[in-house]
Every structure is written in C-alpha cells, then in structure tokens.
CSV table of C-alpha atoms and ligand atoms in Angstrom, one decimal:
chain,number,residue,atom,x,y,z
A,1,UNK,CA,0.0,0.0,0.0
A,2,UNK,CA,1.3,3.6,-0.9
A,3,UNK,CA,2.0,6.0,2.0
A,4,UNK,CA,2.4,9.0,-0.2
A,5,UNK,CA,1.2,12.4,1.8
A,6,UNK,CA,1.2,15.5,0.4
A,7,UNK,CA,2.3,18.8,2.2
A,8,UNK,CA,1.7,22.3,1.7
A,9,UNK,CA,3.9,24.8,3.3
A,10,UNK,CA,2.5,28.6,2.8
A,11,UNK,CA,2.8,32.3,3.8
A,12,UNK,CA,1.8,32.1,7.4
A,13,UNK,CA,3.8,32.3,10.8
A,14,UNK,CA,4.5,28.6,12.3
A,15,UNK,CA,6.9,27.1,10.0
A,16,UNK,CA,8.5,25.0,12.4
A,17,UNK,CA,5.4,22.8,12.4
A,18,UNK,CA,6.3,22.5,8.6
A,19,UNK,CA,9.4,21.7,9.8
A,20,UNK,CA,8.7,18.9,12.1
A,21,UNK,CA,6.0,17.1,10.5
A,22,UNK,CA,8.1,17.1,6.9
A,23,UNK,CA,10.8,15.3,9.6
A,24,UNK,CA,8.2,12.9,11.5
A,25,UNK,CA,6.9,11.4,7.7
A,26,UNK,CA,10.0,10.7,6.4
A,27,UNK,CA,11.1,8.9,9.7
A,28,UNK,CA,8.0,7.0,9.5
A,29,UNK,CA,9.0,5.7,6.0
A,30,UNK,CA,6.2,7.8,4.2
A,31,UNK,CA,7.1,9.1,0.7
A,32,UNK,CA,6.5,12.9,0.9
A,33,UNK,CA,5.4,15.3,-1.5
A,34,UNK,CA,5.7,18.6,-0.8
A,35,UNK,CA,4.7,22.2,-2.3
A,36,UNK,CA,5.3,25.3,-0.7
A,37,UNK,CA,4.1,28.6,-2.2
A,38,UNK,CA,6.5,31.8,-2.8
A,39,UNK,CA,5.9,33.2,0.6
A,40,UNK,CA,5.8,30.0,1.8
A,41,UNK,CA,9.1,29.5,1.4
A,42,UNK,CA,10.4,33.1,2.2
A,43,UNK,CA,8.8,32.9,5.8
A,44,UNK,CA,10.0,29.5,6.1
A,45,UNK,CA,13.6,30.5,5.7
A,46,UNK,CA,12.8,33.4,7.9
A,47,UNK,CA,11.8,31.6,10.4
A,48,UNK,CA,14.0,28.3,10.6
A,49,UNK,CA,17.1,29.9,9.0
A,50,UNK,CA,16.8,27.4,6.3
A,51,UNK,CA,15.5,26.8,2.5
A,52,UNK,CA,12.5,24.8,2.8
A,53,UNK,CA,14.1,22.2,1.0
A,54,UNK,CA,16.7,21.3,3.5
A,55,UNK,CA,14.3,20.5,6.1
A,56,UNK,CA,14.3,16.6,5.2
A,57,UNK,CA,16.2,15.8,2.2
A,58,UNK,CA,14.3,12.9,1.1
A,59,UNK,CA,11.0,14.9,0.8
A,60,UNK,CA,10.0,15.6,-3.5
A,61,UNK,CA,9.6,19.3,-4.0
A,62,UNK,CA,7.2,20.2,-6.4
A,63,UNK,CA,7.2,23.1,-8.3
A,64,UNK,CA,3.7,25.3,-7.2
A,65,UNK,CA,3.3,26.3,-10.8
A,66,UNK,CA,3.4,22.8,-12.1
A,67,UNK,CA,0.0,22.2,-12.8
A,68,UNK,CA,1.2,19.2,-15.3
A,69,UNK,CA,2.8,17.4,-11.6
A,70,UNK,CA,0.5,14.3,-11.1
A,71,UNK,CA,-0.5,15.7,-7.9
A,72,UNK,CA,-3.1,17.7,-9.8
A,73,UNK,CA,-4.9,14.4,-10.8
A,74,UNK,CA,-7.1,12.4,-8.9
A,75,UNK,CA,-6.0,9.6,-10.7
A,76,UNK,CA,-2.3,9.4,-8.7
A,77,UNK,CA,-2.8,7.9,-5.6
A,78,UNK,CA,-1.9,9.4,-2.4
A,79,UNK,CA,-3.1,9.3,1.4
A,80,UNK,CA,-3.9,12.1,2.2
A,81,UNK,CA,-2.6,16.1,2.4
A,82,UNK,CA,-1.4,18.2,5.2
A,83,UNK,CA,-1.7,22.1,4.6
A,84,UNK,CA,0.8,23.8,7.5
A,85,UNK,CA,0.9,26.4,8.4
A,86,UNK,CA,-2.0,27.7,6.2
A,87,UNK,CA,-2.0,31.3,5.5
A,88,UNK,CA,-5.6,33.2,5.5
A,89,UNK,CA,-5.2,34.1,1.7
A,90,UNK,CA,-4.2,30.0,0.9
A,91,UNK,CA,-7.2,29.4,3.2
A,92,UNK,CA,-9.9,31.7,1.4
A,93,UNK,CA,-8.4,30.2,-1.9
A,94,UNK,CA,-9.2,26.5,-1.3
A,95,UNK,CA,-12.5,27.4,0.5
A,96,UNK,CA,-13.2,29.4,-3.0
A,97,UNK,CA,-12.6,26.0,-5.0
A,98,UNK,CA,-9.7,27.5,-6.3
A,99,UNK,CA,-7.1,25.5,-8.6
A,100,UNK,CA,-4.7,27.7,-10.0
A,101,UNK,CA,-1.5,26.5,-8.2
A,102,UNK,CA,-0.3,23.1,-7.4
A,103,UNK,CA,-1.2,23.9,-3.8
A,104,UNK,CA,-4.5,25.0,-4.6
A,105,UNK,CA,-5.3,22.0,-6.8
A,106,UNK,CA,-3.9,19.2,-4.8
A,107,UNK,CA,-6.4,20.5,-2.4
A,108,UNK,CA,-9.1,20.1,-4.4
A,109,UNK,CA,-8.3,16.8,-5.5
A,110,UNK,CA,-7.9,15.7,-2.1
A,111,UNK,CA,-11.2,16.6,-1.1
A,112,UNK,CA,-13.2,15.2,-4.2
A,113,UNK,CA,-11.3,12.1,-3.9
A,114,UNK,CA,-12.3,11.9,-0.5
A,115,UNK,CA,-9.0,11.9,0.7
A,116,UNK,CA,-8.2,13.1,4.1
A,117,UNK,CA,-7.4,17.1,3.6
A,118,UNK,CA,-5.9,18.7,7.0
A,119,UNK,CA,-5.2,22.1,7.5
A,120,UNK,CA,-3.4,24.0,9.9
A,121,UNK,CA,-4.6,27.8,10.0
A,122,UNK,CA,-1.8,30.6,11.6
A,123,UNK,CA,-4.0,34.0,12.3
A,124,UNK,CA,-4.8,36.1,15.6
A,125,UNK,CA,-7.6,37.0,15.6
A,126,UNK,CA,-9.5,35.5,13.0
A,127,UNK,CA,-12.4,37.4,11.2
A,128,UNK,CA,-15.5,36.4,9.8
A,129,UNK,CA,-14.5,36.1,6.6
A,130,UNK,CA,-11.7,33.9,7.8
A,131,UNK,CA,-13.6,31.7,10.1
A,132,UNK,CA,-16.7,31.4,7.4
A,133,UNK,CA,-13.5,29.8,4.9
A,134,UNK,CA,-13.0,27.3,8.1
A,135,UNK,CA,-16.7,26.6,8.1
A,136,UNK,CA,-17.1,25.9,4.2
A,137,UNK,CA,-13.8,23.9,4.3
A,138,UNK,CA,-15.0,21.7,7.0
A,139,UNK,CA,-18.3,21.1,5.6
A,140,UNK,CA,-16.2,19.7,2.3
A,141,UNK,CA,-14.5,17.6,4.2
A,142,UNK,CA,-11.4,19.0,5.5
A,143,UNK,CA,-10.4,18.8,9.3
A,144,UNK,CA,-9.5,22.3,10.6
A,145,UNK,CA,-6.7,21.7,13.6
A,146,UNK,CA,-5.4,25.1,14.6
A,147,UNK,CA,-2.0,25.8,15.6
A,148,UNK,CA,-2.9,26.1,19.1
A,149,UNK,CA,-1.0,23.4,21.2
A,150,UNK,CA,-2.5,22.2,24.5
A,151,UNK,CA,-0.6,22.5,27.8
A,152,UNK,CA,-2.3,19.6,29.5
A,153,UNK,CA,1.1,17.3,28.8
A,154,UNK,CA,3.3,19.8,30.7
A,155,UNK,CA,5.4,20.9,27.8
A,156,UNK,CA,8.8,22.1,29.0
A,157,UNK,CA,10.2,23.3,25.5
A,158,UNK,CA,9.2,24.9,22.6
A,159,UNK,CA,9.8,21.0,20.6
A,160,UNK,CA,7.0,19.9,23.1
A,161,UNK,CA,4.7,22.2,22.0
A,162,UNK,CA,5.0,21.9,18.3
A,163,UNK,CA,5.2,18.2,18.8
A,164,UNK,CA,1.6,18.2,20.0
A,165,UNK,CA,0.2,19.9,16.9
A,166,UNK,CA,2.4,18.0,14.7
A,167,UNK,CA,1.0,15.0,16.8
A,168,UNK,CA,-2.5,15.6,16.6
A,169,UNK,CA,-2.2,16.4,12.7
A,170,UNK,CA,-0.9,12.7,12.8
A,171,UNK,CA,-4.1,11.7,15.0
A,172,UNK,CA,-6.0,13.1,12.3
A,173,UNK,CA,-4.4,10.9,9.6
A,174,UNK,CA,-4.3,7.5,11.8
A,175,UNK,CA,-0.5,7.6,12.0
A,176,UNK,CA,0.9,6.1,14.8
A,177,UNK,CA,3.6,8.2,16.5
A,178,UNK,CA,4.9,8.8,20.3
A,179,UNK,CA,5.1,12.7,19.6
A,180,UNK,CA,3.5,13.6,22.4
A,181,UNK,CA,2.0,11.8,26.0
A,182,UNK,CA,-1.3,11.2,25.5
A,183,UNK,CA,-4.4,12.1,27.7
A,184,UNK,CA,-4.5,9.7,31.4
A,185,UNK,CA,-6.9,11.2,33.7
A,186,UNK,CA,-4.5,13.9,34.9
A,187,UNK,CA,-2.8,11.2,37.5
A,188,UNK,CA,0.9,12.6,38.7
A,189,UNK,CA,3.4,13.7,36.7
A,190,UNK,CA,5.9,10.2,36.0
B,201,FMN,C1,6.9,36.9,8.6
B,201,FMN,C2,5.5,36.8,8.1
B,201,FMN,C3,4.5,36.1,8.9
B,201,FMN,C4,3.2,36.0,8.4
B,201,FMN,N1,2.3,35.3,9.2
B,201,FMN,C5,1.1,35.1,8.8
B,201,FMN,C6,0.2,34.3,9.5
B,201,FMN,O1,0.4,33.8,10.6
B,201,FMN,N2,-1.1,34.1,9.0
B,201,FMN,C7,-1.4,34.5,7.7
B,201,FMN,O2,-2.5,34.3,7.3
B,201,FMN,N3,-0.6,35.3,7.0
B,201,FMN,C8,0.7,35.6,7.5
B,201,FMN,N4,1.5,36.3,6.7
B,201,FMN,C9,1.1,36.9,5.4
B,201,FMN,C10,1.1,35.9,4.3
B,201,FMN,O3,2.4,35.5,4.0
B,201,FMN,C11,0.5,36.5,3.0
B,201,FMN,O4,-0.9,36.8,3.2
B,201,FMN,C12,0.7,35.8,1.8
B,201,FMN,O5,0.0,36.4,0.7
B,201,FMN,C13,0.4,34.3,1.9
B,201,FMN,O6,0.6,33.7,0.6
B,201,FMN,P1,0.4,32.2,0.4
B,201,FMN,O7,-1.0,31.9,0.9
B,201,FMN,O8,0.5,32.0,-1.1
B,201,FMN,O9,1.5,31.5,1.1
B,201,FMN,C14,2.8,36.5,7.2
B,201,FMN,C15,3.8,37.2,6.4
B,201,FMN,C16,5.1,37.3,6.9
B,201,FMN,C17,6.1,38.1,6.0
C-alpha cells in the first residue's frame, strides 16, 4: 500500500510545524510530496534559518506552478494532504474552489477524492470572513486543527509544543507516533 502524503507549506507564521511534520513522515518511511508557495518558502527561511528544501532531504519538491505534476490528478494515488501552516489568503483560496496553483489544486483533489485534507490555519484574531473559509472547508471535508497546542502534557520546550500539533495532525491521519504523551486522567506527573 502507498503512503504517499502531500504537504503544503504557505505564507503564514509557524513554520517549524512545517518543519517537524516534513521530519516525522519521512522517519515513519512515508514518501513525501511537498509544495510550498513563494511566501511559503520566504517565511520558512525566515523563520528556521533554512531553505525549505533542506528541512528533510528525502521529501520531493514540487514546483507550485506545475500544474502538469501528477498531484493535480485524482488519478495518482496518495493518502492524504497536510496544509501547514496555512496562510488566510491559501485558506480563502481553497475554500473558493480555487485550482490555479499546485497547492491549490492538490487540495481540491484531495477533497473530491475523498481523501483526508488537514489544515493547519496561523492568524490572531480571526475574522469572519476567515472563520466562514473554516466553516465551508470543513463542511467539504477537511479537518480544521489550529495551531494552538495544548498545555495539558506539561510541555517544558518549545519542541514539546509543536510536537503536539504535529501530533495531533498525525491523529488526524491514523499515523501512529509517540510525539506527544497522550491524555491519562491527569494522575501525577511520572
Ligand atoms: C513573517 C510573516 C509572517 C506571516 N504570518 C502570517 C500568519 O500567521 N497568517 C497569515 O494568514 N498570513 C501571514 N503572513 C502573510 C502571508 O504571508 C500573506 O498573506 C501571503 O500572501 C500568503 O501567501 P500564500 O498563501 O500564497 O502562502 C505573514 C507574512 C510574513 C512576512
């Protein structure tokens, strides 16, 4: 069976969750396609001090203008896609049915192939128009998992917070990881 997932990396704040989950796939053995818009990859290198595409070398770049790539059929087979972190404009532009990137319309085909589509929005505060783009994504299918990590598993660095989200993206996709300690009761601290 293929364990192909796609990732988009865009514009917003929150790279490092990029960063990590790009790292966690390949570990797993997943084959990773990823696409990361202009801005995507200027804030990435902002933020991580790196070209996207030295995050993981193994991961297959593909260029966002390609629309001839065969992520923009439904007809190549992959598990799922991951958008992270997902700027308000790439937000508004797959809740709009958009296809006029790679990005965009590996989106699409995810969500008419019924493909799990996970997205990752970066924006404080959010406005209407941005949380009406959540709604109409979610109704198509898409889960909408914020990049708002819990504090319930006593995270003592910044990696233990971003492991959460990257974690509970994974939840989301039925990949088993040990990212982060799951959920007891609240018993004491081992
Ligand atoms: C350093 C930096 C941080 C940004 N953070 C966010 C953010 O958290 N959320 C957001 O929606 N846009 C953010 N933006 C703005 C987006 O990059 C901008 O809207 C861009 O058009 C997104 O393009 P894309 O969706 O094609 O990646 C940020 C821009 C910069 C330069």
């Amino acid at each position: 069976m293929t364990k192909r997932m796609v990732v988009g990396v865009t514009g917003a704040s929150g790279s490092v969750y990029a960063y990590s989950l790009l790292r966690t796939l390949v570990s797993l053995d997943w084959l990773v396609e990823g696409i990361a818009t202009p801005m995507g990859e200027r804030v990435f290198a902002y933020e991580c001090g790196m070209p996207v595409d030295h995050a993981e070398a193994k991961v297959h770049w593909q260029a966002n203008d390609d629309l001839f790539s065969p992520l923009a059929s439904g007809s190549f087979r992959t598990d799922g896609m991951v958008v992270i972190p997902c700027s308000m404009n790439t937000l508004g532009s797959m809740a709009q049915g958009s296809g006029d990137s790679l990005l965009l319309r590996a989106a699409q085909v995810t969500l008419k192939e019924r493909r799990p589509l996970v997205v990752v929005p970066r924006e404080m505060p959010y406005n209407i128009i941005q949380l009406e783009n959540m709604l109409r994504l979610a109704r198509a299918g898409a889960a909408i998992l914020p990049a708002s990590p819990g504090f319930y598993h006593r995270p003592e660095k910044i990696e233990d917070l971003v492991n959460h989200v990257v974690g509970r993206v994974l939840d989301q996709l039925g990949i088993e990881h040990t990212l982060y300690r799951r959920w007891n009761g609240g018993g004491p601290r081992d």
